[in-house]
Amino acid sequence: MLAEVKDPEIPLVTITGMGIVRDVLVNDHHVEVVITPTYSGCPAMKEINDSIAQKLRENNIEDFTIKSVLSPPWTTDWMTEETREKLKESGIAPPHKVQTNELLSLLSDKRVVTCPYCGSEDTKKTSEFGSTLCKALHFCNGCQQPFEYFKCI
Amino acid sequence: MKLEELKDSTREALFGYLLFLGDSNLVLGHRLSEWCGHGPMLEEDIALANLALDCVGQSANFLKLAGEVEGKNRNEDDLAYLRDAVDFRNATIAELPRGDFGYTIMRQFLVSTYLYIVFKNLRESSFDDLKSIAQKSIKEIKYHVRHSSEWVLRLGDGTEESHERIQKSLNELWRYTDELFTHTATDKTLIEQNIISDMSKYHSEWLEIVSQVIKEATLTIPEEKTYLYHNGREGKHTEYLGHMLAEMQILPRSHPGAVW
């Protein structure tokens, strides 16, 4: 049921596909949905809360709570393959897998981001921050298109 | 360690430290948000607003926890909007006016690198709730360090003017960095219980990362060793903070309980 709730900032993917829903606990007739924010400052959390509540009510579930937890912290590694494919189809390069070498990822990330449009690896980063907190701006020298990259966290 | 397991004296000390983290991020976030619509180019306008969003989001987490630790029914909004400058515990460097783009970038670089080390250590905190916030925040702060360090390189090793201006910013900001590595008397109990780390031990680690970037940017760390006496942790602030808070707090103070 929650797989029908869309991510308000990227409506073609769902909150379950993004790994935002961490758990659903059913105790007698009470339902507890556990979610986690993607970023500390993610402005979509209220919208996500409201959408979940609406979806539950539509399915005649009135006795529920929605709990937001910070730990374990959300990571892009929790995205499903299907979600990554959908991002790519819509012109957003999916995130790399999380790196473990801390200092390396602190000062620079030299990993190649493949263009979601033409598949070229000849791309450059134009800004570390894009239209939302979770994305960076890149440019493809191959097809001369700007595109977004879903940052790996 | 859980909230209920903290002793009263620990709670009081921890409240102070959480205000330091929450207020520093809030004030810095507000300074960054002042760039919205004024950035030197569209991408950077957006980037600075995104950085501000991260800072304010992290601040909300710290202040929410501060309210719970204090136990007086104050939430993150009460703490952000209904306290005066003397009750703020932010580091002085965060409250200084935003200056030019180079100044904002240099401050962001110095402070983000510091916060990166703070969060890295707090991931091992013996207090579960603080540990969770740190584990989350460190992922975000890495992007801040990367963004600002790349701009320090670009401006430092850029044109004659950009070099001169960012060097001047570094000279002005440097004297405020020492304060970041000092602790108040009440922090001691938190350090002893491994709730927080003794940051005076990490000054050299910070200096190492900072120096590496400064050097590559063809800039020079000021030789001046005297730091200005400041102590935001004790509520001693520059006059800039009061003016900033007046603007930041006017809406909730004029219309208590206002909602969108």
PDB file of N, CA and C in Angstrom, chain B residues 57-98:
ATOM      1  N   GLY B  57      18.425  22.375   9.130  1.00  0.00           N
ATOM      2  CA  GLY B  57      17.902  21.040   9.428  1.00  0.00           C
ATOM      3  C   GLY B  57      18.681  20.376  10.555  1.00  0.00           C
ATOM      4  N   GLN B  58      19.999  20.472  10.493  1.00  0.00           N
ATOM      5  CA  GLN B  58      20.824  19.891  11.565  1.00  0.00           C
ATOM      6  C   GLN B  58      20.555  20.615  12.872  1.00  0.00           C
ATOM      7  N   SER B  59      20.440  21.930  12.766  1.00  0.00           N
ATOM      8  CA  SER B  59      20.158  22.729  13.959  1.00  0.00           C
ATOM      9  C   SER B  59      18.847  22.276  14.607  1.00  0.00           C
ATOM     10  N   ALA B  60      17.829  22.046  13.793  1.00  0.00           N
ATOM     11  CA  ALA B  60      16.528  21.616  14.333  1.00  0.00           C
ATOM     12  C   ALA B  60      16.687  20.311  15.115  1.00  0.00           C
ATOM     13  N   ASN B  61      17.499  19.384  14.587  1.00  0.00           N
ATOM     14  CA  ASN B  61      17.730  18.123  15.298  1.00  0.00           C
ATOM     15  C   ASN B  61      18.427  18.345  16.644  1.00  0.00           C
ATOM     16  N   PHE B  62      19.453  19.199  16.634  1.00  0.00           N
ATOM     17  CA  PHE B  62      20.178  19.461  17.886  1.00  0.00           C
ATOM     18  C   PHE B  62      19.302  20.203  18.897  1.00  0.00           C
ATOM     19  N   LEU B  63      18.546  21.188  18.417  1.00  0.00           N
ATOM     20  CA  LEU B  63      17.723  21.972  19.347  1.00  0.00           C
ATOM     21  C   LEU B  63      16.547  21.153  19.889  1.00  0.00           C
ATOM     22  N   LYS B  64      16.027  20.264  19.058  1.00  0.00           N
ATOM     23  CA  LYS B  64      14.936  19.393  19.521  1.00  0.00           C
ATOM     24  C   LYS B  64      15.449  18.535  20.679  1.00  0.00           C
ATOM     25  N   LEU B  65      16.630  17.959  20.451  1.00  0.00           N
ATOM     26  CA  LEU B  65      17.234  17.127  21.493  1.00  0.00           C
ATOM     27  C   LEU B  65      17.561  17.972  22.730  1.00  0.00           C
ATOM     28  N   ALA B  66      18.045  19.205  22.506  1.00  0.00           N
ATOM     29  CA  ALA B  66      18.361  20.098  23.632  1.00  0.00           C
ATOM     30  C   ALA B  66      17.113  20.302  24.487  1.00  0.00           C
ATOM     31  N   GLY B  67      15.982  20.528  23.826  1.00  0.00           N
ATOM     32  CA  GLY B  67      14.725  20.726  24.545  1.00  0.00           C
ATOM     33  C   GLY B  67      14.349  19.497  25.370  1.00  0.00           C
ATOM     34  N   GLU B  68      14.558  18.314  24.792  1.00  0.00           N
ATOM     35  CA  GLU B  68      14.241  17.075  25.515  1.00  0.00           C
ATOM     36  C   GLU B  68      15.169  16.892  26.721  1.00  0.00           C
ATOM     37  N   VAL B  69      16.446  17.223  26.515  1.00  0.00           N
ATOM     38  CA  VAL B  69      17.422  17.080  27.602  1.00  0.00           C
ATOM     39  C   VAL B  69      17.116  18.077  28.714  1.00  0.00           C
ATOM     40  N   GLU B  70      16.715  19.292  28.324  1.00  0.00           N
ATOM     41  CA  GLU B  70      16.403  20.314  29.318  1.00  0.00           C
ATOM     42  C   GLU B  70      15.171  19.907  30.136  1.00  0.00           C
ATOM     43  N   GLY B  71      14.188  19.294  29.453  1.00  0.00           N
ATOM     44  CA  GLY B  71      12.998  18.811  30.151  1.00  0.00           C
ATOM     45  C   GLY B  71      12.042  19.893  30.610  1.00  0.00           C
ATOM     46  N   LYS B  72      12.046  21.037  29.925  1.00  0.00           N
ATOM     47  CA  LYS B  72      11.128  22.109  30.328  1.00  0.00           C
ATOM     48  C   LYS B  72      10.090  22.384  29.244  1.00  0.00           C
ATOM     49  N   ASN B  73       9.819  21.370  28.469  1.00  0.00           N
ATOM     50  CA  ASN B  73       8.777  21.504  27.452  1.00  0.00           C
ATOM     51  C   ASN B  73       9.035  22.544  26.379  1.00  0.00           C
ATOM     52  N   ARG B  74      10.303  22.761  26.049  1.00  0.00           N
ATOM     53  CA  ARG B  74      10.579  23.704  24.969  1.00  0.00           C
ATOM     54  C   ARG B  74      10.966  22.888  23.737  1.00  0.00           C
ATOM     55  N   ASN B  75      10.364  23.187  22.600  1.00  0.00           N
ATOM     56  CA  ASN B  75      10.749  22.470  21.387  1.00  0.00           C
ATOM     57  C   ASN B  75      11.756  23.289  20.591  1.00  0.00           C
ATOM     58  N   GLU B  76      12.153  22.764  19.412  1.00  0.00           N
ATOM     59  CA  GLU B  76      13.201  23.433  18.644  1.00  0.00           C
ATOM     60  C   GLU B  76      12.797  24.837  18.206  1.00  0.00           C
ATOM     61  N   ASP B  77      11.508  25.037  17.924  1.00  0.00           N
ATOM     62  CA  ASP B  77      11.061  26.366  17.514  1.00  0.00           C
ATOM     63  C   ASP B  77      11.124  27.360  18.675  1.00  0.00           C
ATOM     64  N   ASP B  78      10.719  26.903  19.856  1.00  0.00           N
ATOM     65  CA  ASP B  78      10.797  27.792  21.024  1.00  0.00           C
ATOM     66  C   ASP B  78      12.237  28.231  21.244  1.00  0.00           C
ATOM     67  N   LEU B  79      13.145  27.271  21.149  1.00  0.00           N
ATOM     68  CA  LEU B  79      14.549  27.597  21.405  1.00  0.00           C
ATOM     69  C   LEU B  79      15.117  28.507  20.318  1.00  0.00           C
ATOM     70  N   ALA B  80      14.712  28.312  19.087  1.00  0.00           N
ATOM     71  CA  ALA B  80      15.251  29.130  17.997  1.00  0.00           C
ATOM     72  C   ALA B  80      14.688  30.546  18.024  1.00  0.00           C
ATOM     73  N   TYR B  81      13.402  30.651  18.301  1.00  0.00           N
ATOM     74  CA  TYR B  81      12.762  31.956  18.101  1.00  0.00           C
ATOM     75  C   TYR B  81      12.501  32.754  19.368  1.00  0.00           C
ATOM     76  N   LEU B  82      12.501  32.088  20.503  1.00  0.00           N
ATOM     77  CA  LEU B  82      12.098  32.811  21.699  1.00  0.00           C
ATOM     78  C   LEU B  82      13.229  32.987  22.724  1.00  0.00           C
ATOM     79  N   ARG B  83      14.446  32.987  22.240  1.00  0.00           N
ATOM     80  CA  ARG B  83      15.564  33.307  23.143  1.00  0.00           C
ATOM     81  C   ARG B  83      16.250  34.565  22.635  1.00  0.00           C
ATOM     82  N   ASP B  84      16.847  35.335  23.568  1.00  0.00           N
ATOM     83  CA  ASP B  84      17.575  36.543  23.185  1.00  0.00           C
ATOM     84  C   ASP B  84      19.041  36.208  22.927  1.00  0.00           C
ATOM     85  N   ALA B  85      19.756  37.208  22.369  1.00  0.00           N
ATOM     86  CA  ALA B  85      21.162  36.990  22.008  1.00  0.00           C
ATOM     87  C   ALA B  85      22.000  36.456  23.179  1.00  0.00           C
ATOM     88  N   VAL B  86      21.790  36.963  24.387  1.00  0.00           N
ATOM     89  CA  VAL B  86      22.637  36.518  25.510  1.00  0.00           C
ATOM     90  C   VAL B  86      22.425  35.037  25.835  1.00  0.00           C
ATOM     91  N   ASP B  87      21.302  34.483  25.397  1.00  0.00           N
ATOM     92  CA  ASP B  87      21.037  33.065  25.658  1.00  0.00           C
ATOM     93  C   ASP B  87      21.531  32.170  24.528  1.00  0.00           C
ATOM     94  N   PHE B  88      21.997  32.762  23.442  1.00  0.00           N
ATOM     95  CA  PHE B  88      22.548  31.962  22.341  1.00  0.00           C
ATOM     96  C   PHE B  88      23.957  31.511  22.694  1.00  0.00           C
ATOM     97  N   ARG B  89      24.292  30.295  22.253  1.00  0.00           N
ATOM     98  CA  ARG B  89      25.585  29.707  22.619  1.00  0.00           C
ATOM     99  C   ARG B  89      26.443  29.390  21.389  1.00  0.00           C
ATOM    100  N   ASN B  90      26.117  30.043  20.265  1.00  0.00           N
ATOM    101  CA  ASN B  90      26.872  29.774  19.029  1.00  0.00           C
ATOM    102  C   ASN B  90      28.294  30.315  19.087  1.00  0.00           C
ATOM    103  N   ALA B  91      29.160  29.721  18.270  1.00  0.00           N
ATOM    104  CA  ALA B  91      30.520  30.215  18.121  1.00  0.00           C
ATOM    105  C   ALA B  91      30.459  31.574  17.415  1.00  0.00           C
ATOM    106  N   THR B  92      31.347  32.471  17.818  1.00  0.00           N
ATOM    107  CA  THR B  92      31.332  33.837  17.271  1.00  0.00           C
ATOM    108  C   THR B  92      31.461  33.849  15.752  1.00  0.00           C
ATOM    109  N   ILE B  93      32.305  33.007  15.205  1.00  0.00           N
ATOM    110  CA  ILE B  93      32.581  33.026  13.763  1.00  0.00           C
ATOM    111  C   ILE B  93      31.292  32.876  12.938  1.00  0.00           C
ATOM    112  N   ALA B  94      30.303  32.169  13.483  1.00  0.00           N
ATOM    113  CA  ALA B  94      29.071  31.928  12.738  1.00  0.00           C
ATOM    114  C   ALA B  94      28.221  33.181  12.578  1.00  0.00           C
ATOM    115  N   GLU B  95      28.327  34.108  13.534  1.00  0.00           N
ATOM    116  CA  GLU B  95      27.408  35.253  13.536  1.00  0.00           C
ATOM    117  C   GLU B  95      27.919  36.455  12.753  1.00  0.00           C
ATOM    118  N   LEU B  96      29.198  36.462  12.364  1.00  0.00           N
ATOM    119  CA  LEU B  96      29.751  37.621  11.660  1.00  0.00           C
ATOM    120  C   LEU B  96      28.978  37.843  10.349  1.00  0.00           C
ATOM    121  N   PRO B  97      28.798  39.110   9.956  1.00  0.00           N
ATOM    122  CA  PRO B  97      28.041  39.388   8.724  1.00  0.00           C
ATOM    123  C   PRO B  97      28.627  38.635   7.537  1.00  0.00           C
ATOM    124  N   ARG B  98      27.800  38.357   6.542  1.00  0.00           N
ATOM    125  CA  ARG B  98      28.197  37.433   5.491  1.00  0.00           C
ATOM    126  C   ARG B  98      29.355  37.907   4.620  1.00  0.00           C
TER     127      ARG B  98
END
